[in-house]
Coordinates of N, CA, C and O in Angstrom, one line a residue:
G369 N 24.2 63.9 145.8 CA 23.7 62.7 146.4 C 22.9 61.9 145.5 O 21.7 62.0 145.4
Y370 N 23.5 61.0 144.7 CA 22.7 60.2 143.7 C 22.9 58.8 144.1 O 24.1 58.3 144.2
C371 N 21.9 58.1 144.4 CA 21.9 56.7 144.8 C 21.5 55.8 143.6 O 20.3 55.7 143.4
G372 N 22.4 55.3 142.9 CA 22.0 54.3 141.8 C 22.6 54.8 140.5 O 23.3 55.7 140.4
K373 N 22.2 54.0 139.5 CA 22.7 54.2 138.1 C 21.7 55.2 137.4 O 20.6 55.4 137.8
E374 N 22.2 55.7 136.3 CA 21.4 56.5 135.5 C 20.2 55.7 134.9 O 20.4 54.5 134.7
T375 N 19.1 56.2 134.7 CA 17.9 55.4 134.3 C 18.1 54.7 133.0 O 17.5 53.6 132.8
D376 N 18.9 55.2 132.1 CA 19.1 54.5 130.8 C 20.0 53.3 131.0 O 20.2 52.6 130.0
L377 N 20.6 53.0 132.1 CA 21.5 51.9 132.3 C 20.7 50.7 132.9 O 21.3 49.6 133.1
G378 N 19.5 50.8 133.2 CA 18.7 49.7 133.7 C 18.6 49.7 135.2 O 19.1 50.6 135.9
P379 N 17.8 48.8 135.7 CA 17.5 48.8 137.2 C 18.7 48.4 138.0 O 19.6 47.7 137.6
S380 N 18.7 49.0 139.2 CA 19.7 48.6 140.2 C 19.0 48.1 141.4 O 17.8 48.3 141.6
S381 N 19.6 47.3 142.2 CA 18.9 46.4 143.1 C 18.6 47.0 144.5 O 17.7 46.6 145.2
G382 N 19.3 48.0 145.0 CA 19.0 48.6 146.3 C 20.2 48.7 147.2 O 21.3 48.4 146.8
G383 N 20.0 49.1 148.4 CA 21.1 49.2 149.3 C 20.7 49.8 150.7 O 19.6 49.9 151.0
F384 N 21.8 50.2 151.4 CA 21.6 50.7 152.8 C 22.6 51.8 153.0 O 23.8 51.7 152.6
I385 N 22.2 52.9 153.6 CA 23.0 54.0 154.0 C 22.6 54.5 155.4 O 21.5 54.6 155.7
A386 N 23.6 54.7 156.2 CA 23.4 55.2 157.6 C 24.4 56.3 157.9 O 25.5 56.3 157.5
N387 N 23.9 57.2 158.8 CA 24.8 58.2 159.4 C 25.4 59.1 158.3 O 26.6 59.4 158.3
V388 N 24.6 59.5 157.3 CA 25.1 60.3 156.2 C 24.3 61.6 156.0 O 23.1 61.6 156.2
A389 N 25.0 62.7 155.7 CA 24.3 64.0 155.5 C 24.5 64.4 154.1 O 25.6 64.3 153.5
V390 N 23.4 64.8 153.4 CA 23.4 65.3 152.1 C 22.7 66.7 152.2 O 21.5 66.7 152.5
K391 N 23.4 67.8 151.9 CA 22.8 69.1 152.1 C 21.9 69.4 150.9 O 20.9 70.1 151.0
G392 N 22.2 68.8 149.7 CA 21.3 69.1 148.5 C 20.2 68.0 148.4 O 19.6 67.7 149.4
S393 N 20.0 67.6 147.2 CA 18.9 66.7 146.9 C 19.4 65.3 146.7 O 20.4 65.1 146.0
V394 N 18.7 64.3 147.3 CA 19.0 62.9 147.0 C 18.1 62.4 146.0 O 16.9 62.5 146.1
K395 N 18.6 61.8 144.9 CA 17.8 61.3 143.8 C 18.0 59.7 143.8 O 19.1 59.3 143.7
L396 N 16.9 59.0 143.9 CA 17.0 57.6 144.1 C 17.2 56.8 142.7 O 17.6 55.7 142.8
G397 N 17.0 57.5 141.6 CA 17.2 56.8 140.3 C 16.4 55.5 140.2 O 15.2 55.5 140.5
T398 N 17.1 54.4 139.8 CA 16.4 53.2 139.6 C 16.4 52.2 140.7 O 16.1 51.0 140.6
Q399 N 16.8 52.7 141.9 CA 16.9 51.7 143.0 C 15.5 51.1 143.2 O 14.5 51.7 143.3
Q400 N 15.6 49.8 143.4 CA 14.3 49.0 143.6 C 13.9 49.0 145.1 O 12.8 49.1 145.4
Q401 N 14.9 48.9 146.0 CA 14.7 48.9 147.4 C 15.8 49.7 148.0 O 17.0 49.6 147.5
F402 N 15.5 50.5 149.1 CA 16.6 51.2 149.7 C 16.2 51.5 151.2 O 15.1 51.8 151.4
L403 N 17.2 51.3 152.1 CA 17.0 51.6 153.5 C 17.9 52.7 153.9 O 19.2 52.6 153.7
F404 N 17.4 53.8 154.5 CA 18.2 54.9 155.0 C 18.0 54.9 156.5 O 16.8 54.8 157.0
R405 N 19.1 55.0 157.3 CA 18.9 55.0 158.8 C 19.8 56.2 159.3 O 20.9 56.3 159.0
N406 N 19.1 57.0 160.2 CA 19.8 58.1 160.9 C 20.6 59.0 159.9 O 21.9 59.1 160.0
C407 N 20.0 59.5 158.9 CA 20.6 60.4 158.0 C 20.0 61.8 158.1 O 18.9 62.0 158.7
E408 N 20.6 62.8 157.4 CA 20.0 64.1 157.3 C 20.1 64.5 155.8 O 21.2 64.6 155.3
F409 N 18.9 64.8 155.2 CA 18.9 65.1 153.8 C 18.2 66.5 153.7 O 17.2 66.8 154.3
G410 N 18.7 67.3 152.7 CA 18.1 68.5 152.4 C 16.7 68.3 151.7 O 15.7 68.9 152.1
K411 N 16.7 67.3 150.8 CA 15.5 66.9 150.1 C 15.7 65.6 149.5 O 16.8 65.2 149.1
V412 N 14.6 64.8 149.4 CA 14.7 63.5 148.7 C 13.7 63.6 147.5 O 12.5 63.8 147.6
D413 N 14.3 63.5 146.3 CA 13.5 63.6 145.0 C 13.0 62.3 144.6 O 13.8 61.4 144.2
I414 N 11.7 62.0 144.8 CA 11.2 60.7 144.4 C 10.4 60.7 143.1 O 9.9 59.7 142.7
R415 N 10.5 61.9 142.4 CA 9.8 61.9 141.1 C 10.7 61.1 140.1 O 11.9 61.0 140.2
N416 N 10.0 60.5 139.2 CA 10.6 59.8 138.1 C 11.6 58.7 138.6 O 12.6 58.5 138.0
T417 N 11.1 58.0 139.6 CA 11.9 56.9 140.1 C 11.2 55.6 139.9 O 10.0 55.6 139.7
S418 N 11.8 54.5 139.9 CA 11.2 53.2 139.8 C 11.2 52.4 141.1 O 11.2 51.2 141.0
N419 N 11.3 53.1 142.2 CA 11.4 52.4 143.5 C 10.2 51.6 143.8 O 9.1 52.1 143.6
Y420 N 10.4 50.4 144.3 CA 9.4 49.6 144.8 C 9.2 49.8 146.3 O 8.1 49.7 146.8
N421 N 10.3 50.1 147.0 CA 10.1 50.3 148.4 C 11.4 51.0 148.9 O 12.5 50.6 148.7
T422 N 11.1 52.1 149.6 CA 12.2 52.8 150.4 C 11.7 53.0 151.8 O 10.6 53.2 152.1
V423 N 12.7 52.8 152.7 CA 12.4 52.9 154.1 C 13.3 53.9 154.7 O 14.6 53.9 154.5
Y424 N 12.8 54.8 155.5 CA 13.5 55.9 156.2 C 13.3 55.7 157.7 O 12.2 55.8 158.1
V425 N 14.4 55.5 158.4 CA 14.3 55.3 159.8 C 15.1 56.3 160.5 O 16.4 56.4 160.3
G426 N 14.5 57.2 161.3 CA 15.3 58.2 162.0 C 15.9 59.2 161.1 O 17.0 59.7 161.4
V427 N 15.3 59.5 159.9 CA 15.9 60.4 158.9 C 15.3 61.7 158.9 O 14.0 61.9 158.8
Q428 N 16.1 62.8 159.1 CA 15.6 64.1 158.9 C 15.6 64.5 157.5 O 16.6 64.3 156.8
G429 N 14.4 64.9 157.0 CA 14.3 65.2 155.6 C 13.7 64.1 154.7 O 13.8 64.1 153.5
A430 N 13.2 63.1 155.4 CA 12.5 62.0 154.6 C 11.4 62.6 153.8 O 10.7 63.5 154.3
P431 N 11.1 62.0 152.6 CA 10.0 62.6 151.8 C 8.6 62.4 152.5 O 8.4 61.4 153.1
Q432 N 7.8 63.4 152.3 CA 6.4 63.3 152.7 C 5.6 62.9 151.5 O 5.4 63.7 150.6
V433 N 5.1 61.7 151.6 CA 4.4 61.1 150.5 C 2.9 60.8 150.9 O 2.8 60.3 152.0
P434 N 1.9 61.1 150.1 CA 0.6 60.8 150.5 C 0.4 59.2 150.6 O 1.1 58.5 149.9
K435 N -0.3 58.8 151.6 CA -0.4 57.4 151.9 C -1.3 56.7 150.8 O -1.2 55.5 150.6
V436 N -2.2 57.4 150.2 CA -3.1 56.9 149.2 C -2.6 57.2 147.8 O -2.2 58.4 147.5
N437 N -2.6 56.2 146.9 CA -2.1 56.4 145.5 C -0.7 56.9 145.4 O -0.3 57.7 144.6
A438 N 0.1 56.5 146.4 CA 1.6 56.9 146.3 C 2.2 56.2 145.1 O 1.9 55.1 144.8
P439 N 3.1 56.9 144.4 CA 3.8 56.2 143.2 C 4.6 55.0 143.6 O 4.8 54.2 142.8
Q440 N 5.0 54.9 144.8 CA 5.8 53.8 145.3 C 5.6 53.6 146.8 O 5.1 54.5 147.4
M441 N 6.1 52.6 147.3 CA 6.0 52.3 148.8 C 7.1 53.1 149.5 O 8.2 52.9 149.2
V442 N 6.7 54.0 150.4 CA 7.6 54.8 151.2 C 7.2 54.6 152.6 O 6.1 54.9 153.0
S443 N 8.2 54.1 153.4 CA 7.9 53.9 154.9 C 8.8 54.9 155.6 O 10.0 54.9 155.4
D444 N 8.2 55.7 156.5 CA 8.9 56.7 157.2 C 8.7 56.4 158.7 O 7.6 56.6 159.2
I445 N 9.7 55.9 159.4 CA 9.7 55.6 160.8 C 10.5 56.7 161.5 O 11.6 56.9 161.2
P446 N 9.8 57.6 162.3 CA 10.3 58.8 162.7 C 11.7 58.7 163.5 O 12.5 59.6 163.5
Q447 N 11.9 57.6 164.2 CA 13.1 57.5 165.0 C 13.6 56.1 165.0 O 12.8 55.2 164.8
T448 N 14.9 55.9 165.3 CA 15.4 54.6 165.4 C 15.3 54.2 166.9 O 15.9 54.9 167.8
D449 N 14.6 53.1 167.1 CA 14.4 52.6 168.5 C 15.7 52.4 169.3 O 15.9 52.9 170.4
R450 N 16.6 51.7 168.7 CA 17.9 51.4 169.3 C 18.9 51.0 168.3 O 18.7 50.3 167.4
V451 N 20.1 51.6 168.4 CA 21.2 51.3 167.4 C 22.5 51.3 168.1 O 22.8 52.1 169.0
A452 N 23.4 50.4 167.7 CA 24.8 50.4 168.2 C 25.7 50.5 166.9 O 25.8 49.5 166.2
E453 N 26.2 51.7 166.7 CA 27.1 51.9 165.6 C 28.4 51.1 165.9 O 28.8 50.9 167.0
K454 N 29.1 50.7 164.8 CA 30.3 49.9 165.0 C 31.5 50.9 165.4 O 31.5 52.1 165.1
P455 N 32.4 50.4 166.1 CA 33.6 51.2 166.5 C 34.4 51.5 165.2 O 34.2 50.9 164.1
F456 N 35.2 52.5 165.2 CA 36.0 52.9 164.0 C 37.4 53.4 164.4 O 37.6 53.9 165.5
L457 N 38.3 53.3 163.5 CA 39.7 53.6 163.7 C 39.9 55.1 163.3 O 39.5 55.5 162.2
V458 N 40.7 55.8 164.1 CA 40.9 57.2 163.9 C 42.4 57.5 164.2 O 43.0 57.0 165.1
E459 N 43.0 58.4 163.3 CA 44.3 58.9 163.6 C 44.2 60.3 164.0 O 43.5 61.1 163.3
E460 N 44.9 60.7 165.1 CA 44.9 62.0 165.6 C 46.4 62.4 165.9 O 47.0 61.8 166.8
N461 N 46.9 63.4 165.2 CA 48.3 63.8 165.4 C 49.3 62.7 165.5 O 50.2 62.7 166.4
G462 N 49.2 61.7 164.6 CA 50.2 60.6 164.5 C 49.9 59.5 165.4 O 50.6 58.5 165.4
K463 N 48.8 59.6 166.2 CA 48.5 58.5 167.2 C 47.2 57.9 166.7 O 46.3 58.6 166.2
W464 N 47.0 56.6 166.9 CA 45.8 55.8 166.5 C 45.0 55.5 167.6 O 45.5 55.1 168.7
F465 N 43.7 55.5 167.4 CA 42.7 55.2 168.4 C 41.5 54.5 167.8 O 41.3 54.6 166.6
V466 N 40.8 53.7 168.6 CA 39.5 53.2 168.2 C 38.4 53.9 169.0 O 38.5 54.0 170.2
Y467 N 37.5 54.5 168.3 CA 36.4 55.2 168.9 C 35.2 54.3 169.0 O 34.9 53.6 168.0
V468 N 34.6 54.3 170.1 CA 33.5 53.4 170.4 C 32.2 54.2 170.6 O 32.1 54.9 171.7
P469 N 31.3 54.2 169.7 CA 30.0 55.0 169.8 C 29.2 54.4 170.9 O 29.2 53.1 171.1
P470 N 28.3 55.1 171.5 CA 27.4 54.6 172.5 C 26.2 53.9 171.8 O 25.9 54.2 170.7
V471 N 25.5 53.0 172.6 CA 24.2 52.5 172.1 C 23.3 53.6 172.3 O 23.2 54.2 173.4
T472 N 22.5 54.0 171.3 CA 21.5 55.1 171.4 C 20.1 54.6 171.3 O 19.9 53.5 170.6
A473 N 19.2 55.3 171.9 CA 17.8 54.9 171.8 C 17.0 56.1 171.3 O 17.3 57.3 171.6
N474 N 16.0 55.9 170.5 CA 15.1 56.9 170.0 C 15.8 58.0 169.3 O 15.6 59.2 169.5
S475 N 16.7 57.7 168.4 CA 17.6 58.7 167.8 C 17.0 59.1 166.4 O 16.3 58.4 165.7
V476 N 17.3 60.4 166.1 CA 17.0 61.0 164.8 C 18.2 61.7 164.2 O 18.8 62.4 165.0
G477 N 18.4 61.5 163.0 CA 19.5 62.3 162.3 C 20.9 61.7 162.7 O 21.0 60.5 163.2
L478 N 21.9 62.4 162.4 CA 23.3 61.9 162.6 C 23.7 61.8 164.0 O 23.2 62.5 164.9
S479 N 24.6 60.9 164.2 CA 25.2 60.7 165.6 C 26.7 60.8 165.4 O 27.3 59.9 164.7
G480 N 27.3 61.7 166.1 CA 28.8 61.8 166.1 C 29.3 61.5 167.5 O 30.5 61.7 167.8
D481 N 28.4 61.0 168.4 CA 28.8 60.7 169.7 C 29.8 59.6 169.8 O 29.8 58.6 169.1
V482 N 30.8 59.7 170.8 CA 31.7 58.7 171.1 C 31.6 58.4 172.6 O 31.8 59.3 173.4
E483 N 31.4 57.2 172.9 CA 31.3 56.8 174.4 C 32.6 56.7 175.0 O 32.8 57.2 176.1
R484 N 33.6 56.1 174.3 CA 34.9 56.0 174.8 C 35.9 55.9 173.7 O 35.6 55.5 172.6
T485 N 37.2 56.2 174.0 CA 38.3 56.1 173.1 C 39.3 55.2 173.6 O 39.7 55.2 174.8
I486 N 39.8 54.3 172.8 CA 40.8 53.3 173.2 C 42.1 53.5 172.4 O 42.0 53.4 171.1
P487 N 43.2 53.9 173.0 CA 44.4 54.0 172.3 C 44.8 52.7 171.7 O 44.6 51.6 172.3
I488 N 45.4 52.7 170.5 CA 45.8 51.4 169.8 C 46.7 50.6 170.6 O 46.7 49.3 170.6
E489 N 47.5 51.2 171.5 CA 48.4 50.4 172.4 C 47.7 49.6 173.4 O 48.2 48.6 173.9
E490 N 46.4 49.9 173.6 CA 45.6 49.1 174.6 C 44.8 48.0 173.8 O 43.9 47.5 174.4
M491 N 45.1 47.8 172.6 CA 44.4 46.8 171.8 C 45.5 45.8 171.3 O 46.6 46.2 171.0
Y492 N 45.1 44.6 171.1 CA 45.9 43.6 170.4 C 45.6 43.7 168.9 O 44.4 43.6 168.5
V493 N 46.6 43.9 168.1 CA 46.4 44.0 166.6 C 46.8 42.7 166.0 O 48.0 42.4 166.0
A494 N 45.8 41.9 165.6 CA 46.1 40.6 165.0 C 46.5 40.8 163.5 O 46.0 41.7 162.8
K495 N 47.4 40.0 163.0 CA 47.9 40.1 161.6 C 47.8 38.7 161.0 O 47.7 37.7 161.7
A496 N 48.0 38.6 159.7 CA 48.0 37.4 159.0 C 49.0 36.5 159.7 O 50.1 36.9 160.0
G497 N 48.7 35.2 159.9 CA 49.6 34.3 160.6 C 49.2 34.1 162.0 O 49.7 33.1 162.6
D498 N 48.5 35.0 162.6 CA 48.1 34.8 164.0 C 47.1 33.6 164.1 O 46.3 33.3 163.2
T499 N 47.2 32.9 165.2 CA 46.3 31.8 165.5 C 45.5 32.1 166.7 O 45.7 33.2 167.4
E500 N 44.6 31.2 167.1 CA 43.8 31.4 168.3 C 44.7 31.5 169.5 O 44.5 32.3 170.5
A501 N 45.8 30.8 169.6 CA 46.8 30.8 170.7 C 47.4 32.2 170.8 O 47.5 32.8 171.9
S502 N 47.9 32.8 169.7 CA 48.6 34.1 169.7 C 47.5 35.2 170.0 O 47.8 36.1 170.7
I503 N 46.3 35.0 169.4 CA 45.3 36.1 169.7 C 44.9 36.0 171.2 O 44.8 37.0 171.8
N504 N 44.6 34.8 171.7 CA 44.2 34.7 173.1 C 45.3 35.2 174.0 O 45.0 35.8 175.0
A505 N 46.5 34.9 173.7 CA 47.6 35.4 174.6 C 47.7 36.9 174.4 O 48.0 37.7 175.4
G506 N 47.5 37.4 173.2 CA 47.7 38.9 172.9 C 46.7 39.8 173.6 O 46.9 40.9 173.9
I507 N 45.5 39.2 173.7 CA 44.4 40.1 174.3 C 44.4 40.2 175.8 O 43.6 41.0 176.3
V508 N 45.2 39.4 176.5 CA 45.2 39.4 177.9 C 45.6 40.8 178.4 O 46.6 41.4 177.9
G509 N 44.8 41.4 179.2 CA 45.1 42.8 179.8 C 44.8 43.9 178.8 O 45.1 45.0 179.1
K510 N 44.2 43.6 177.6 CA 43.9 44.6 176.6 C 42.4 45.0 176.7 O 41.6 44.2 177.2
K511 N 42.1 46.1 176.1 CA 40.7 46.5 176.0 C 40.0 46.2 174.7 O 38.8 46.4 174.6
G512 N 40.8 45.7 173.8 CA 40.2 45.3 172.5 C 41.1 44.5 171.6 O 42.2 44.3 171.9
L513 N 40.5 44.1 170.5 CA 41.1 43.3 169.5 C 40.9 43.9 168.1 O 39.7 44.1 167.8
L514 N 41.9 44.3 167.4 CA 41.8 44.8 166.1 C 42.3 43.7 165.1 O 43.4 43.3 165.2
L515 N 41.4 43.2 164.3 CA 41.7 42.2 163.3 C 42.1 42.9 162.0 O 41.2 43.5 161.3
S516 N 43.3 42.8 161.6 CA 43.7 43.4 160.3 C 43.2 42.5 159.2 O 42.9 41.3 159.4
P517 N 43.1 42.9 157.9 CA 42.6 42.1 156.8 C 43.4 40.8 156.7 O 44.6 40.9 156.4
A518 N 42.8 39.7 156.9 CA 43.5 38.4 156.8 C 42.4 37.3 157.0 O 41.4 37.6 157.5
I519 N 42.8 36.1 156.7 CA 42.0 34.9 157.0 C 42.7 34.3 158.2 O 43.9 34.0 158.2
Y520 N 42.0 34.1 159.3 CA 42.5 33.6 160.6 C 41.9 32.2 160.8 O 40.8 32.0 161.2
P521 N 42.7 31.1 160.4 CA 42.3 29.8 160.7 C 42.4 29.4 162.2 O 43.5 29.6 162.7
L522 N 41.3 29.1 162.8 CA 41.3 28.8 164.2 C 40.8 27.4 164.6 O 39.7 27.0 164.1
S523 N 41.6 26.7 165.3 CA 41.2 25.3 165.7 C 40.5 25.4 167.1 O 39.8 24.4 167.4
M524 N 40.5 26.5 167.8 CA 39.8 26.7 169.1 C 39.2 28.1 169.0 O 39.7 29.0 168.3
P525 N 38.2 28.4 169.9 CA 37.6 29.7 169.9 C 38.6 30.8 170.5 O 39.5 30.5 171.3
V526 N 38.4 32.0 170.0 CA 39.0 33.1 170.7 C 38.1 33.4 171.9 O 36.9 33.6 171.8
T527 N 38.7 33.5 173.1 CA 38.0 33.6 174.3 C 38.1 35.0 174.9 O 39.2 35.5 175.2
I528 N 36.9 35.7 175.0 CA 36.9 37.1 175.5 C 36.2 37.0 176.9 O 35.1 36.5 177.1
T529 N 36.9 37.5 177.9 CA 36.4 37.5 179.3 C 36.3 38.8 179.9 O 35.8 39.0 181.0
T530 N 36.8 39.9 179.2 CA 36.8 41.2 179.8 C 35.5 41.9 179.4 O 35.2 42.0 178.2
P531 N 34.7 42.4 180.4 CA 33.5 43.2 180.1 C 33.8 44.4 179.3 O 34.9 45.1 179.5
G532 N 33.0 44.8 178.3 CA 33.2 45.9 177.5 C 34.3 45.8 176.4 O 34.7 46.8 175.8
F533 N 34.9 44.6 176.2 CA 35.9 44.4 175.3 C 35.4 44.7 173.9 O 34.3 44.4 173.5
V534 N 36.2 45.3 173.1 CA 35.8 45.8 171.7 C 36.6 45.0 170.7 O 37.8 44.8 170.8
I535 N 35.9 44.5 169.7 CA 36.5 43.8 168.6 C 36.1 44.5 167.3 O 35.0 44.8 167.0
L536 N 37.2 44.9 166.5 CA 37.0 45.6 165.3 C 37.8 44.9 164.2 O 39.0 44.7 164.3
G537 N 37.0 44.5 163.1 CA 37.7 43.9 162.0 C 37.8 44.9 160.9 O 36.9 45.6 160.6
L538 N 39.0 44.9 160.3 CA 39.2 45.8 159.1 C 39.2 45.1 157.8 O 39.7 43.9 157.8
G539 N 38.7 45.7 156.8 CA 38.7 45.0 155.5 C 38.0 43.7 155.6 O 36.9 43.7 156.1
F540 N 38.5 42.6 155.1 CA 37.9 41.3 155.1 C 38.6 40.4 156.1 O 39.0 39.4 155.8
A541 N 38.6 40.9 157.4 CA 39.2 40.0 158.4 C 38.2 38.9 158.6 O 37.0 39.1 158.9
T542 N 38.6 37.7 158.5 CA 37.8 36.5 158.5 C 38.3 35.4 159.4 O 39.4 35.0 159.3
L543 N 37.4 35.1 160.4 CA 37.7 34.0 161.3 C 37.1 32.7 160.8 O 35.9 32.6 160.5
V544 N 38.0 31.7 160.6 CA 37.5 30.4 160.0 C 37.7 29.3 161.0 O 38.9 29.1 161.5
S545 N 36.7 28.6 161.4 CA 36.8 27.5 162.4 C 37.3 26.3 161.6 O 36.7 25.9 160.6
L546 N 38.3 25.7 162.1 CA 38.9 24.5 161.5 C 38.3 23.2 162.1 O 38.6 22.1 161.6
G547 N 37.6 23.3 163.2 CA 37.1 22.1 163.9 C 35.6 22.2 164.0 O 34.9 22.9 163.3
S548 N 35.1 21.6 165.0 CA 33.7 21.6 165.3 C 33.2 22.7 166.2 O 32.0 22.9 166.4
L549 N 34.2 23.4 166.8 CA 33.9 24.6 167.7 C 33.8 25.9 166.9 O 34.5 26.0 165.9
P550 N 32.9 26.8 167.3 CA 32.9 28.1 166.6 C 34.2 28.9 166.8 O 34.9 28.7 167.8
A551 N 34.5 29.7 165.8 CA 35.7 30.5 165.9 C 35.5 31.6 166.9 O 36.4 32.1 167.5

C-alpha cells in the first residue's frame, strides 16, 4: 500500500481513498494532502513523509499521533456520520446486476453491504446517440438508468419520476445541456 511517488521524484499533490483494506503498511510518501474514508489499515507509516495534512474518517488503523509537536497535521475522525456509496455494476454467472449500497450512519471500516440488487434487464442502458427523448422513453417502467461512456447532448431534461430510481454513469458518461434548461 504505497500512496504516492518515491521521495526522489518530487512532491505529489494528494488524493482520496475510500472503502479499501490494506493488511500491511500504508506509506504516504510525498503526498501533501490525503483523505481516507472508511478504510481498514494494518498500519500507517507516517515517518519520513512530507505530508501537510492527512484526514482519516471512519478508518480502522488510523495513526495515533501526539497532538502537540506532531510532524504534520493528522486529523482522525472516529466514524463517518453519513455516507451513500455509489451503485456499482456486477457480473454473476453471466448475468449483470447493479448493486445499490444503503445509506449508512456512524460507520467505521469497510462496508460491503448491499441494500438492493437491480437486474440489468430492469434498467435502461443508454448508448452513444441516445437523446433525452429516447432516454425518457426508455426509462418508463424501469428501476434505473445506466449511462454507458458517451456524450449525451440533451435539449430537454431527463425526467425521473420513480421513487428510488438509480442512475449509474460508467466511464465518462456526460450529459450536456444544449439549451437553457439543465440536463
